[in-house]
Structure formats: structure tokens, C-alpha cells
């Protein structure tokens, strides 16, 4: 499959784009938990970033140096990210610490990312800096760990010109099946990506478009899909911190209404969270009819969740035609396929058993959702194990090629060679098939559950649990394992408990019943876990293989008996982990 031609790209580099958009009256609006808003024009972003660039230069940061950024959604993030670019350096956004109970694990992961990118300096804020000690000590960046405030002091300004083929960003892949990899993206790749995103979502006539996002800025969906796209259009962008959305999901919908948001993306779990947590009383006066592009990506899409979202929120003006299930990954900068705008979701009912055993698509009862056709300038192929392109309705490995595909994994030629062919084809690691010229995903190659010789994607089991009472939305994994005394693989389901303590055995039985009803396969073992227990990537995706390792090692504990107040505290502690916005995305 081949997308339409890529339209002419307006800019060669991100810095050129920022300079041009700074001449408009558009900008950013930051929304806090009390719905207090702070405006920052693109001109302000540019001016502040020039000061930060000068400060980085004084510090000793040179062209091509990597600058690690560990900051929340804030004006400070803009200073650090665009300041690094204006200094000719390469920003490396990383996620700040979110759970004090797992700091040792966080320090190890962060130190590794600092080391593999060779970060010259870490930019952060004071309260985060106090939590980074062990990671910085282990990695020993050449210029240490600094706050943006101290680096940005002074009135000097700097703007270094770089070539389009220079590195513009290192973003880490989600690491859902392996350790996150440093994806190296050039300025040219980033510009090609935002150009194809603009082509996929035609702008409304007249007024500039408004985007609304609560997605983390340390991952592609929030950083490239929202922030850089708003610069490119250009348009206004409303930003809500992820932790604020998690605490009060209604603020997302209220912000879309208040600012007449035109486009706003989110993973599938966010739509489900709105169904569970948003109260009618919080939507007084809300109008969602301006929301024309409700993108759904970064994780498997549930048709049932989409239907329920429409049923619930259409009374506030939301239309099913706005829903757009999409597909992308970090290694392609972001987007690979989109469905047509204004059509709404398209699904295909398949026989799950035949799909699992034979990799063939025949009519059945399991609904799979289309993620659309290739973006402008992008090619997609589905191949068999020998590398041959498969016909429609046959499951294989998804490959993609286009101008926004990564230059490679930074500093890892061996991993790059495995993922990227000399002629530019990227092995996504995802499985899927083509039907009617559109792509349908069936799972990740490394996450397959093999039962009695049939290959099942874990999503086929996990989708059955979205509405199970007593299970947290989006907090369950299906795994293949060999029970003690058996050589055959069986199904294991690990799920985090929702709500106050109750009859855990009854919840586990509801899980078994839901999986049997949806797939015909009965789990061998179901374990209910504490909220926040399942390991996740920085972008919020569940790490299935790591969950299995911890389960087999006895590291995943069943829920302990806690009071309702205690449960609320536990869920507050784990809330931020629930949002970690890219989708591999």
C-alpha cells in the first residue's frame, strides 16, 4: 500500500519553523488543576528559548551535544526543548520520576538512557533535581544536572543554524517488549512527519486550528503530534498536565469545549477513563461539536469503548464521525496510517480461532478496528516470515517506509540493522493484515500467546476485560506461561483491582467468564493485583514480558487488605504511571 504524495514541506528544520511561527499572534495555553490558564505566545517561546540556548552555550554545550530534559508539562519544558535546538544541540526528553516507591528502578532506567545517549547535561527543575541524584551520579553527564532557571539567566540570545539532515530529536521507544531504544530523528524527518499530519487533518476555514492535549511531552504523540504540529499549521495549543487529566478527566473535555478544540488525540484507555470517571454534573455547558479529529492511537483500539464513548457524549455534541483510530510508532517519528477524516471507525468481524491457527481472515465474531491507509509519502507492506509481501486478508509482519522514518537507533548500529533495511524499510514488530486497502493490527510479534499451536495476540484476551467490574480500565495483561508440571503453554491473566476491597475471588471468576465468553479459551490462572503494580513503559504501555518475569519470580503480590482511605492513597501514588502518552508510539 502506498499513500498519496507528500505535499511540499514548509520548513527545513524545527528551528526555522519556530522562528516563522513566532511572527504570528498564536501560542500555548497551560491549564492547571483548578482550570487556571496561563498563556505563552510562540513569540514568547522563541524569545525565552534563545536565552536558554545562550545559557547552554555558556555552559559548554556544543552543536550536536545531547541535552536530556526531565520536566513536566510547563513553560520550562518549552525553554529547555527549544533552547537545546536553538543551541544546535539534540534534545532528549525523558520522563520525570512519578512514584517515590520505585525510585531505585527509575534511577537505573534513567541512568541507562543518559549513558546510551551520551547526554552532556540534564535540564530539570529543582523539585525533580532532588529526586535524580542516583541516576545523575551513575551516568555522570559532562556538564552535570542543571535547572532551566539557572541556565536561562541573562539577556544573551542565541540561534544556531543546522542542516535538515542534522539530528533534531532522540526519543526513546516505548519498550513494551524490550528495553526502550534511543530513536534518532533528523530535522527533515520531523518536518516530513508534521507535513503529513497536516495533510491527514485538513484545517477548518478561517480561524486557526486549536489543538488540546494532556499527553506527556516526552513522547511522540504529545511532542510531535501535538506540539510540533501546532507550530507547523500554525495554530494554538492547549496543554493539560497528564497528572491533572488523570485526577479529573472531565477537564480534558471541558478544555476542548472552552477553546473550541479542533483536534485532540489520546490512547484508548483515556476514552474508557472518561466513561468511568466523568460525571454529568462536570459537563454543564460543555459543547464538543468542534472536536472534529478525536484520534485514538498508541495502544490497541477497542470498538466497544468507542461505541460507548459516542453513546455517552453525543448529547454534548460529540459525533462518531470524529473518531479516528490511527497507527504509528516512535521509529517512524509518529504516524504511519490514518483513516479518512469524518468517516468514523470501520471494523471487521473475524474468526479469532482461524486467525490464531492459520493467520487467515475469515468472517467471525471478533471485531477488529481499521487503523486506516498509509499517510502521505508512506508505504506499508505486510510480509511473511520469508519477507514476501502477503495478499490481503493474510496476517504477517508490518513494514513501513517513508521520509519520517528514523535515521537509526542512536549509537547502536546492530539494532539499527535489525530494524531498518538499507533501502529504508522499517520492521515495526507489529502484526496485522490488509483488507480493502486499510491496515488492521492483530498484535505484537513478541507478545504472542501460543495455546495448542494457535497464535493469539494478548489484546484478544485483554479486550474482554474493559468492562469487567472490579478491574481497572487498561490495567490487565494476558500472558502465555507453562504451569508447574506442564510443558504446554497456558493462559495467565494479571489484572489490577479497582475500587475498595471486596470479594477478589469473585472478580477473578468474572475475569475468567469474560475471557471465555469473548474468546472461547479459559485462563489457567487469574491473579488480582494492587493498583499500580503492573510494570509500564515511559509512554504508559504495559510491559507484558516484564510482568511475566516478575510473576514467575514471585515479585507481583496480590492485593493486601486496605481501608477505603488507604486505597485512595495507593491509587493516588500510582496515578501518574497510568498515563505514561506514545503509544510506540
Coordinates of C-alpha atoms in Angstrom, one line a residue:
X1 CA 0.0 0.0 0.0
X2 CA 1.2 3.5 -0.8
X3 CA -0.1 6.8 0.5
X4 CA -0.6 9.9 -1.6
X5 CA 2.5 12.0 -2.5
X6 CA 3.9 14.1 0.4
X7 CA 2.9 17.7 -0.1
X8 CA 5.7 20.3 -0.2
X9 CA 7.3 20.7 3.3
X10 CA 7.2 24.3 4.5
X11 CA 10.4 24.3 6.6
X12 CA 13.8 22.6 6.6
X13 CA 14.3 22.5 10.4
X14 CA 12.4 22.8 13.7
X15 CA 14.3 26.0 14.5
X16 CA 13.3 27.6 11.2
X17 CA 9.7 26.6 11.9
X18 CA 9.8 28.1 15.4
X19 CA 11.2 31.4 14.0
X20 CA 8.5 31.7 11.4
X21 CA 5.6 30.9 13.8
X22 CA 7.0 33.3 16.3
X23 CA 5.9 36.1 14.0
X24 CA 2.2 35.1 14.4
X25 CA -0.1 36.0 17.3
X26 CA -0.7 32.3 18.1
X27 CA 0.6 30.3 21.1
X28 CA 0.2 28.0 24.0
X29 CA -2.3 27.9 26.9
X30 CA -1.4 25.9 30.0
X31 CA -4.3 24.7 32.2
X32 CA -3.8 23.6 35.8
X33 CA -5.9 21.5 38.1
X34 CA -8.1 24.5 39.1
X35 CA -8.6 25.3 35.4
X36 CA -6.5 28.4 35.8
X37 CA -4.9 29.3 32.5
X38 CA -1.5 30.7 31.6
X39 CA -0.9 32.0 28.1
X40 CA 2.5 31.9 26.3
X41 CA 2.7 33.1 22.7
X42 CA 5.0 31.4 20.2
X43 CA 7.0 34.7 20.2
X44 CA 7.5 34.3 24.0
X45 CA 8.5 30.7 23.4
X46 CA 11.1 31.8 20.8
X47 CA 12.5 34.6 22.9
X48 CA 12.8 32.5 26.1
X49 CA 14.4 29.6 24.1
X50 CA 17.0 32.0 22.7
X51 CA 18.0 32.9 26.2
X52 CA 18.2 29.2 27.2
X53 CA 20.3 28.5 24.1
X54 CA 22.8 31.2 25.1
X55 CA 23.0 29.8 28.6
X56 CA 23.6 26.3 27.3
X57 CA 26.4 27.7 25.1
X58 CA 28.0 29.5 28.1
X59 CA 27.8 26.2 30.0
X60 CA 29.8 24.4 27.3
X61 CA 27.0 22.7 25.2
X62 CA 28.1 22.5 21.6
X63 CA 26.5 21.7 18.3
X64 CA 25.3 18.1 18.2
X65 CA 25.6 17.6 22.0
X66 CA 22.7 15.7 23.6
X67 CA 20.6 17.6 26.2
X68 CA 18.5 15.4 28.5
X69 CA 15.2 17.1 29.6
X70 CA 13.3 15.9 32.6
X71 CA 10.5 18.3 33.1
X72 CA 6.7 18.3 33.5
X73 CA 4.3 20.0 31.0
X74 CA 5.2 23.6 31.7
X75 CA 6.8 26.7 30.1
X76 CA 10.1 25.4 31.5
X77 CA 9.8 22.4 29.2
X78 CA 9.5 24.8 26.2
X79 CA 12.6 26.7 27.4
X80 CA 14.6 23.5 27.6
X81 CA 13.4 21.7 24.5
X82 CA 13.5 24.7 22.0
X83 CA 16.6 26.1 23.8
X84 CA 18.5 23.0 23.1
X85 CA 17.5 23.1 19.4
X86 CA 18.4 26.8 19.1
X87 CA 21.8 25.9 20.6
X88 CA 22.3 23.4 17.8
X89 CA 22.1 20.6 20.3
X90 CA 19.8 17.5 20.3
X91 CA 17.0 17.4 22.9
X92 CA 16.4 14.0 24.7
X93 CA 13.1 14.3 26.5
X94 CA 12.8 11.7 29.4
X95 CA 10.1 11.1 31.8
X96 CA 10.4 12.7 35.3
X97 CA 10.1 10.5 38.4
X98 CA 6.4 9.8 39.3
X99 CA 6.4 7.1 42.0
X100 CA 8.6 7.5 45.1
X101 CA 8.1 3.9 45.9
X102 CA 10.1 2.8 42.8
X103 CA 12.9 5.3 42.7
X104 CA 15.7 2.7 42.6
X105 CA 14.2 1.2 39.4
X106 CA 13.6 4.6 38.0
X107 CA 17.2 5.6 38.7
X108 CA 18.6 2.6 36.9
X109 CA 16.4 3.1 33.8
X110 CA 17.2 6.9 33.7
X111 CA 20.9 6.3 34.1
X112 CA 20.9 3.9 31.3
X113 CA 19.1 6.4 29.0
X114 CA 21.6 9.1 29.9
X115 CA 24.5 6.8 29.2
X116 CA 23.4 5.4 25.9
X117 CA 22.7 8.9 24.5
X118 CA 25.9 10.4 26.0
X119 CA 23.9 13.3 27.4
X120 CA 26.2 16.3 28.1
X121 CA 23.8 17.8 30.6
X122 CA 20.5 17.2 32.3
X123 CA 18.0 20.1 32.4
X124 CA 15.2 19.9 35.0
X125 CA 13.6 21.9 37.8
X126 CA 14.6 22.0 41.5
X127 CA 12.0 19.6 42.9
X128 CA 12.8 17.0 40.2
X129 CA 16.5 17.5 40.6
X130 CA 16.3 16.5 44.2
X131 CA 15.0 13.1 43.1
X132 CA 17.5 12.5 40.3
X133 CA 20.6 12.1 42.4
X134 CA 21.5 8.4 42.0
X135 CA 20.7 8.5 38.2
X136 CA 22.9 11.5 37.6
X137 CA 25.7 10.1 39.8
X138 CA 25.7 6.8 37.8
X139 CA 25.6 8.4 34.4
X140 CA 27.9 11.4 35.2
X141 CA 26.9 13.8 32.4
X142 CA 29.8 16.0 31.5
X143 CA 28.1 19.3 32.5
X144 CA 26.1 17.9 35.3
X145 CA 22.4 18.4 36.2
X146 CA 21.1 22.0 36.0
X147 CA 17.7 23.7 36.4
X148 CA 16.3 25.5 33.5
X149 CA 16.0 28.6 35.6
X150 CA 19.8 28.8 36.3
X151 CA 20.8 28.1 32.7
X152 CA 18.4 30.7 31.3
X153 CA 19.6 33.6 33.3
X154 CA 20.9 36.6 31.4
X155 CA 19.8 38.6 28.4
X156 CA 22.0 37.0 25.7
X157 CA 20.3 35.3 22.8
X158 CA 21.5 32.5 20.5
X159 CA 20.1 30.8 17.4
X160 CA 22.4 28.3 15.7
X161 CA 21.5 27.2 12.1
X162 CA 21.7 23.5 11.4
X163 CA 21.1 21.4 8.3
X164 CA 17.9 19.5 7.8
X165 CA 19.8 16.2 8.0
X166 CA 21.1 17.1 11.4
X167 CA 19.6 15.2 14.4
X168 CA 16.7 17.1 15.8
X169 CA 15.5 14.7 18.5
X170 CA 16.3 11.5 20.3
X171 CA 13.1 9.9 21.6
X172 CA 13.0 6.6 23.4
X173 CA 10.8 3.8 22.0
X174 CA 8.1 2.7 24.4
X175 CA 10.0 -0.5 25.4
X176 CA 6.8 -2.6 25.7
X177 CA 8.7 -5.8 24.7
X178 CA 12.4 -4.8 25.2
X179 CA 14.3 -2.0 26.9
X180 CA 13.5 1.4 25.4
X181 CA 15.8 2.2 22.4
X182 CA 17.0 5.7 21.5
X183 CA 15.3 6.6 18.2
X184 CA 17.3 9.2 16.3
X185 CA 15.2 11.6 14.2
X186 CA 16.5 14.2 11.9
X187 CA 15.0 17.7 11.5
X188 CA 14.0 16.6 8.0
X189 CA 12.1 13.5 9.3
X190 CA 10.3 15.7 11.9
X191 CA 9.3 18.2 9.2
X192 CA 8.1 15.4 6.9
X193 CA 6.0 14.0 9.8
X194 CA 4.2 17.2 10.7
X195 CA 3.6 17.9 7.0
X196 CA 1.9 14.5 6.5
X197 CA -0.1 15.1 9.7
X198 CA -1.4 18.4 8.3
X199 CA -2.3 16.7 5.1
X200 CA -4.3 14.0 7.0
X201 CA -6.3 16.5 9.0
X202 CA -7.4 19.4 6.7
X203 CA -7.7 22.6 8.6
X204 CA -11.1 24.4 9.1
X205 CA -11.5 27.5 7.0
X206 CA -11.0 30.9 8.6
X207 CA -9.8 30.7 12.2
X208 CA -6.5 29.0 13.1
X209 CA -6.9 25.4 14.4
X210 CA -6.9 24.7 18.1
X211 CA -5.4 21.5 19.5
X212 CA -6.0 20.3 23.0
X213 CA -3.6 17.8 24.6
X214 CA -2.9 16.2 28.0
X215 CA -0.4 13.8 26.6
X216 CA 3.2 13.7 28.0
X217 CA 5.7 15.9 26.1
X218 CA 8.4 13.3 26.5
X219 CA 6.8 11.0 23.9
X220 CA 6.0 11.4 20.2
X221 CA 2.2 11.6 20.4
X222 CA 2.3 14.7 22.6
X223 CA 5.6 16.2 21.5
X224 CA 5.4 15.7 17.7
X225 CA 1.8 15.0 17.1
X226 CA 0.6 18.0 19.2
X227 CA 3.4 20.5 20.0
X228 CA 5.3 20.4 16.7
X229 CA 2.2 20.1 14.7
X230 CA 0.7 23.2 16.3
X231 CA 3.9 25.1 15.3
X232 CA 3.7 23.8 11.7
X233 CA 0.0 24.5 10.9
X234 CA 0.4 27.0 12.7
X235 CA -2.3 27.1 15.4
X236 CA -3.0 27.4 19.1
X237 CA -2.4 24.6 21.5
X238 CA -4.0 24.0 24.9
X239 CA -1.8 21.8 27.3
X240 CA -3.0 20.0 30.4
X241 CA -0.5 18.1 32.5
X242 CA -1.1 14.3 32.4
X243 CA -1.5 14.1 36.1
X244 CA -4.2 16.7 36.0
X245 CA -6.1 14.7 33.4
X246 CA -5.8 11.5 35.4
X247 CA -7.2 13.2 38.5
X248 CA -10.1 14.9 36.7
X249 CA -10.6 13.5 33.1
X250 CA -13.5 16.0 32.7
X251 CA -11.0 18.8 32.4
X252 CA -9.9 17.4 29.0
X253 CA -13.5 17.6 27.7
X254 CA -14.1 21.0 29.3
X255 CA -10.9 22.4 27.7
X256 CA -11.9 21.2 24.3
X257 CA -15.3 22.9 24.7
X258 CA -13.9 26.1 26.2
X259 CA -11.3 26.6 23.5
X260 CA -13.3 25.1 20.6
X261 CA -10.7 22.4 20.1
X262 CA -10.5 21.1 16.6
X263 CA -8.1 18.1 17.2
X264 CA -7.2 16.2 20.3
X265 CA -5.6 12.7 20.4
X266 CA -5.5 10.1 23.2
X267 CA -4.9 6.4 23.8
X268 CA -7.8 4.1 24.0
X269 CA -7.7 4.0 27.8
X270 CA -8.4 7.7 28.1
X271 CA -11.7 7.3 26.3
X272 CA -12.5 4.5 28.7
X273 CA -11.4 6.5 31.7
X274 CA -13.9 9.3 30.7
X275 CA -16.7 6.8 30.6
X276 CA -15.9 5.7 34.2
X277 CA -14.9 8.9 35.8
X278 CA -16.6 11.9 34.2
X279 CA -19.9 12.9 35.8
X280 CA -22.7 14.6 34.0
X281 CA -22.5 17.4 36.6
X282 CA -19.0 18.2 35.4
X283 CA -20.2 18.8 31.8
X284 CA -22.7 21.6 32.4
X285 CA -22.4 23.9 29.4
X286 CA -19.9 21.7 27.6
X287 CA -20.1 21.6 23.7
X288 CA -18.0 19.1 21.8
X289 CA -19.2 19.6 18.3
X290 CA -16.0 21.5 17.3
X291 CA -13.9 18.3 18.1
X292 CA -13.5 17.0 14.5
X293 CA -10.5 14.8 15.0
X294 CA -10.6 12.5 18.1
X295 CA -7.6 10.4 17.3
X296 CA -7.2 7.1 19.1
X297 CA -3.7 5.5 19.0
X298 CA -0.6 4.4 20.9
X299 CA -2.4 1.2 22.1
X300 CA -4.9 -1.3 20.8
X301 CA -8.3 0.2 20.0
X302 CA -11.5 -1.2 21.4
X303 CA -14.5 -0.9 19.2
X304 CA -16.8 -1.3 22.3
X305 CA -15.1 1.6 24.1
X306 CA -15.6 3.8 21.0
X307 CA -19.3 2.9 20.8
X308 CA -19.9 3.6 24.4
X309 CA -18.0 6.9 24.3
X310 CA -20.2 8.1 21.4
X311 CA -23.4 6.9 23.2
X312 CA -22.4 8.7 26.4
X313 CA -21.1 12.0 25.0
X314 CA -23.2 12.6 21.8
X315 CA -25.7 14.6 24.0
X316 CA -22.9 17.1 24.4
X317 CA -22.4 17.4 20.7
X318 CA -19.7 14.7 20.1
X319 CA -20.1 12.9 16.8
X320 CA -18.9 9.3 15.9
X321 CA -17.6 10.7 12.7
X322 CA -14.8 12.5 14.7
X323 CA -13.3 9.2 15.9
X324 CA -10.2 8.2 14.1
X325 CA -8.3 5.0 15.2
X326 CA -4.7 5.6 14.0
X327 CA -1.3 3.7 13.9
X328 CA 2.2 4.8 14.4
X329 CA 5.4 4.2 16.3
X330 CA 8.5 6.1 17.6
X331 CA 10.7 4.7 14.8
X332 CA 8.5 6.4 12.2
X333 CA 8.6 9.7 14.1
X334 CA 4.9 9.1 14.8
X335 CA 2.1 8.3 12.3
X336 CA 2.1 5.6 9.7
X337 CA -1.6 5.1 8.8
X338 CA -4.8 7.2 9.3
X339 CA -8.3 6.5 8.3
X340 CA -10.2 9.2 6.3
X341 CA -11.3 12.2 8.3
X342 CA -15.1 12.4 9.0
X343 CA -15.8 8.8 8.3
X344 CA -15.7 7.4 11.8
X345 CA -14.4 3.9 12.8
X346 CA -14.5 0.9 10.4
X347 CA -14.4 -2.6 11.8
X348 CA -14.2 -6.1 10.5
X349 CA -15.6 -9.2 12.3
X350 CA -13.2 -12.1 12.1
X351 CA -13.0 -15.7 13.3
X352 CA -10.4 -15.5 16.1
X353 CA -9.7 -19.2 16.1
X354 CA -8.8 -19.3 12.3
X355 CA -6.8 -16.1 12.7
X356 CA -4.8 -17.6 15.6
X357 CA -4.2 -21.0 13.9
X358 CA -3.7 -20.2 10.3
X359 CA -3.2 -16.4 10.1
X360 CA -6.2 -16.2 7.7
X361 CA -9.0 -13.7 7.9
X362 CA -12.5 -15.2 7.6
X363 CA -15.8 -13.9 8.9
X364 CA -16.5 -14.4 12.6
X365 CA -17.5 -12.6 15.8
X366 CA -14.3 -10.8 17.0
X367 CA -14.3 -7.1 15.9
X368 CA -11.0 -5.6 14.8
X369 CA -10.8 -1.9 14.1
X370 CA -9.1 -0.4 11.0
X371 CA -6.3 2.0 11.6
X372 CA -6.6 3.3 8.0
X373 CA -4.3 3.7 5.0
X374 CA -0.7 4.9 4.6
X375 CA -0.1 8.6 5.3
X376 CA 1.2 10.9 2.5
X377 CA 4.6 9.8 1.4
X378 CA 4.4 6.5 3.3
X379 CA 4.4 2.9 2.1
X380 CA 3.2 -0.1 4.1
X381 CA 3.7 -3.8 3.4
X382 CA 2.6 -7.0 5.3
X383 CA 5.2 -9.7 4.9
X384 CA 5.5 -13.4 5.7
X385 CA 8.4 -15.0 7.6
X386 CA 10.4 -15.2 4.3
X387 CA 10.0 -11.5 3.7
X388 CA 7.4 -11.9 0.8
X389 CA 4.6 -9.5 0.6
X390 CA 1.3 -11.1 1.6
X391 CA -2.1 -10.6 -0.2
X392 CA -5.0 -9.1 1.6
X393 CA -6.6 -11.0 4.5
X394 CA -3.4 -12.7 5.5
X395 CA -1.6 -11.9 8.8
X396 CA 2.0 -11.0 8.7
X397 CA 4.6 -8.6 10.0
X398 CA 4.0 -4.9 9.2
X399 CA 6.8 -3.0 7.4
X400 CA 6.8 0.8 6.7
X401 CA 8.9 3.2 4.6
X402 CA 8.8 6.9 4.3
X403 CA 10.6 10.2 4.8
X404 CA 9.8 10.4 8.5
X405 CA 11.4 7.0 9.4
X406 CA 14.3 7.2 11.9
X407 CA 17.9 7.6 11.0
X408 CA 18.5 4.6 13.3
X409 CA 18.9 3.8 17.0
X410 CA 21.5 6.2 18.4
X411 CA 24.8 4.6 18.9
X412 CA 23.5 1.1 18.1
X413 CA 24.4 0.0 14.6
X414 CA 23.5 -3.6 15.3
X415 CA 19.9 -2.9 16.5
X416 CA 19.5 -0.4 13.6
X417 CA 20.5 -3.1 11.1
X418 CA 17.9 -5.5 12.5
X419 CA 15.1 -3.0 12.3
X420 CA 15.9 -0.9 9.2
X421 CA 16.9 -2.3 5.8
X422 CA 19.4 -0.5 3.5
X423 CA 16.5 0.5 1.3
X424 CA 14.7 2.2 4.1
X425 CA 12.1 -0.4 5.1
X426 CA 11.3 -0.4 8.9
X427 CA 10.3 -3.6 10.6
X428 CA 7.7 -2.4 13.0
X429 CA 7.5 -5.6 15.0
X430 CA 3.7 -5.4 14.8
X431 CA 1.4 -8.0 13.2
X432 CA -1.5 -7.2 11.0
X433 CA -3.3 -7.7 7.7
X434 CA -4.7 -5.6 4.9
X435 CA -8.4 -5.5 4.0
X436 CA -9.9 -3.1 1.5
X437 CA -6.7 -1.1 1.3
X438 CA -6.7 -0.5 5.1
X439 CA -4.5 -1.9 7.8
X440 CA -5.8 -3.9 10.8
X441 CA -3.4 -4.8 13.6
X442 CA -3.6 -8.1 15.4
X443 CA -0.8 -7.7 18.0
X444 CA 3.0 -7.5 18.7
X445 CA 5.1 -10.3 17.3
X446 CA 7.0 -10.8 20.7
X447 CA 3.8 -10.8 22.7
X448 CA 2.1 -13.8 21.1
X449 CA 0.3 -16.3 23.4
X450 CA 0.6 -19.8 21.8
X451 CA -2.1 -22.2 23.1
X452 CA -2.5 -25.6 21.5
X453 CA -0.4 -24.5 18.5
X454 CA -2.6 -21.4 17.8
X455 CA -1.1 -17.9 17.9
X456 CA -3.2 -15.5 19.9
X457 CA -2.5 -11.8 20.4
X458 CA -2.8 -10.8 24.1
X459 CA -5.1 -8.0 23.0
X460 CA -7.7 -10.6 22.1
X461 CA -8.0 -11.6 25.7
X462 CA -7.4 -8.1 27.3
X463 CA -10.2 -6.5 25.2
X464 CA -12.6 -8.8 27.0
X465 CA -11.8 -7.1 30.4
X466 CA -12.6 -3.5 29.7
X467 CA -16.0 -3.6 31.3
X468 CA -15.4 -6.2 34.0
X469 CA -16.5 -4.9 37.3
X470 CA -13.6 -4.8 39.8
X471 CA -10.8 -4.5 37.2
X472 CA -9.0 -1.2 36.5
X473 CA -9.5 0.0 32.9
X474 CA -6.5 -0.7 30.8
X475 CA -4.7 -2.4 33.7
X476 CA -4.7 -6.1 32.7
X477 CA -2.3 -8.3 30.8
X478 CA -2.7 -11.7 29.1
X479 CA 0.4 -13.9 29.0
X480 CA 1.4 -17.3 27.9
X481 CA 3.2 -19.4 30.5
X482 CA 4.0 -23.1 31.3
X483 CA 2.3 -24.0 34.6
X484 CA 4.3 -26.1 37.0
X485 CA 4.3 -29.7 35.9
X486 CA 3.2 -29.0 32.4
X487 CA 5.1 -28.5 29.2
X488 CA 2.2 -26.9 27.3
X489 CA 1.6 -23.1 27.3
X490 CA -1.5 -21.9 29.1
X491 CA -3.1 -18.5 29.6
X492 CA -2.3 -16.3 32.6
X493 CA -4.2 -13.1 33.3
X494 CA -2.8 -10.5 35.7
X495 CA -5.2 -7.6 36.5
X496 CA -5.1 -4.7 38.8
X497 CA -8.1 -4.4 41.2
X498 CA -10.4 -1.3 41.0
X499 CA -12.4 0.1 43.9
X500 CA -12.4 -0.8 47.6
X501 CA -11.6 -4.2 48.8
X502 CA -14.2 -6.9 48.1
X503 CA -14.5 -10.4 47.1
X504 CA -11.4 -10.9 45.0
X505 CA -12.2 -14.4 44.1
X506 CA -15.5 -13.2 42.6
X507 CA -13.6 -10.7 40.5
X508 CA -11.2 -13.3 39.3
X509 CA -14.1 -15.5 38.3
X510 CA -15.7 -12.6 36.4
X511 CA -12.4 -12.2 34.5
X512 CA -12.4 -16.0 33.6
X513 CA -16.0 -15.8 32.4
X514 CA -15.4 -12.7 30.3
X515 CA -12.4 -14.2 28.6
X516 CA -14.2 -17.5 27.9
X517 CA -17.2 -15.6 26.5
X518 CA -15.0 -13.4 24.3
X519 CA -12.5 -16.0 23.0
X520 CA -13.7 -19.5 24.0
X521 CA -10.4 -20.0 26.0
X522 CA -10.5 -20.3 29.7
X523 CA -7.5 -18.8 31.6
X524 CA -5.5 -21.3 33.6
X525 CA -4.6 -18.7 36.2
X526 CA -6.0 -15.3 37.1
X527 CA -4.3 -13.1 39.7
X528 CA -5.7 -9.8 41.0
X529 CA -3.0 -7.3 41.9
X530 CA -2.6 -4.0 43.8
X531 CA -3.3 -0.8 41.7
X532 CA -0.1 0.4 40.1
X533 CA 1.6 -3.0 40.3
X534 CA 1.9 -3.9 36.6
X535 CA 5.1 -2.6 35.0
X536 CA 4.7 0.0 32.3
X537 CA 6.9 1.8 29.8
X538 CA 7.5 5.5 30.0
X539 CA 4.7 6.0 27.5
X540 CA 2.2 4.1 29.6
X541 CA 2.2 0.8 27.7
X542 CA 2.1 -2.4 29.7
X543 CA 5.3 -4.4 29.7
X544 CA 4.0 -7.9 29.3
X545 CA 7.3 -9.8 29.3
X546 CA 8.5 -7.9 32.4
X547 CA 5.1 -8.6 34.1
X548 CA 5.6 -12.3 33.4
X549 CA 9.2 -12.3 34.7
X550 CA 8.0 -10.6 38.0
X551 CA 5.1 -13.0 38.4
X552 CA 7.4 -16.1 38.0
X553 CA 9.9 -14.5 40.4
X554 CA 7.1 -14.0 43.0
X555 CA 7.5 -10.2 42.8
X556 CA 3.9 -9.4 42.0
X557 CA 1.8 -9.6 45.1
X558 CA -2.0 -10.0 45.4
X559 CA -3.9 -7.1 46.9
X560 CA -3.4 -6.5 50.6
X561 CA -6.4 -5.6 52.7
X562 CA -6.6 -1.8 53.0
X563 CA -9.2 0.7 54.0
X564 CA -11.1 2.8 51.6
X565 CA -8.9 5.8 52.5
X566 CA -5.8 3.6 52.2
X567 CA -6.9 2.5 48.7
X568 CA -7.4 6.1 47.7
X569 CA -3.8 6.9 48.8
X570 CA -2.5 3.9 46.9
X571 CA -4.3 4.9 43.7
X572 CA -3.1 8.5 44.0
X573 CA 0.5 7.2 44.2
X574 CA 0.1 5.1 41.1
X575 CA -2.0 7.6 39.1
X576 CA 0.9 9.1 37.1
X577 CA 2.2 5.7 35.9
X578 CA -1.2 5.1 34.3
X579 CA -0.6 7.9 31.7
X580 CA 2.9 7.2 30.6
X581 CA 1.1 9.2 26.0
X582 CA 3.2 7.3 22.8
X583 CA 1.7 4.9 22.3
X584 CA 5.1 3.4 20.1
X585 CA 4.5 5.3 19.7

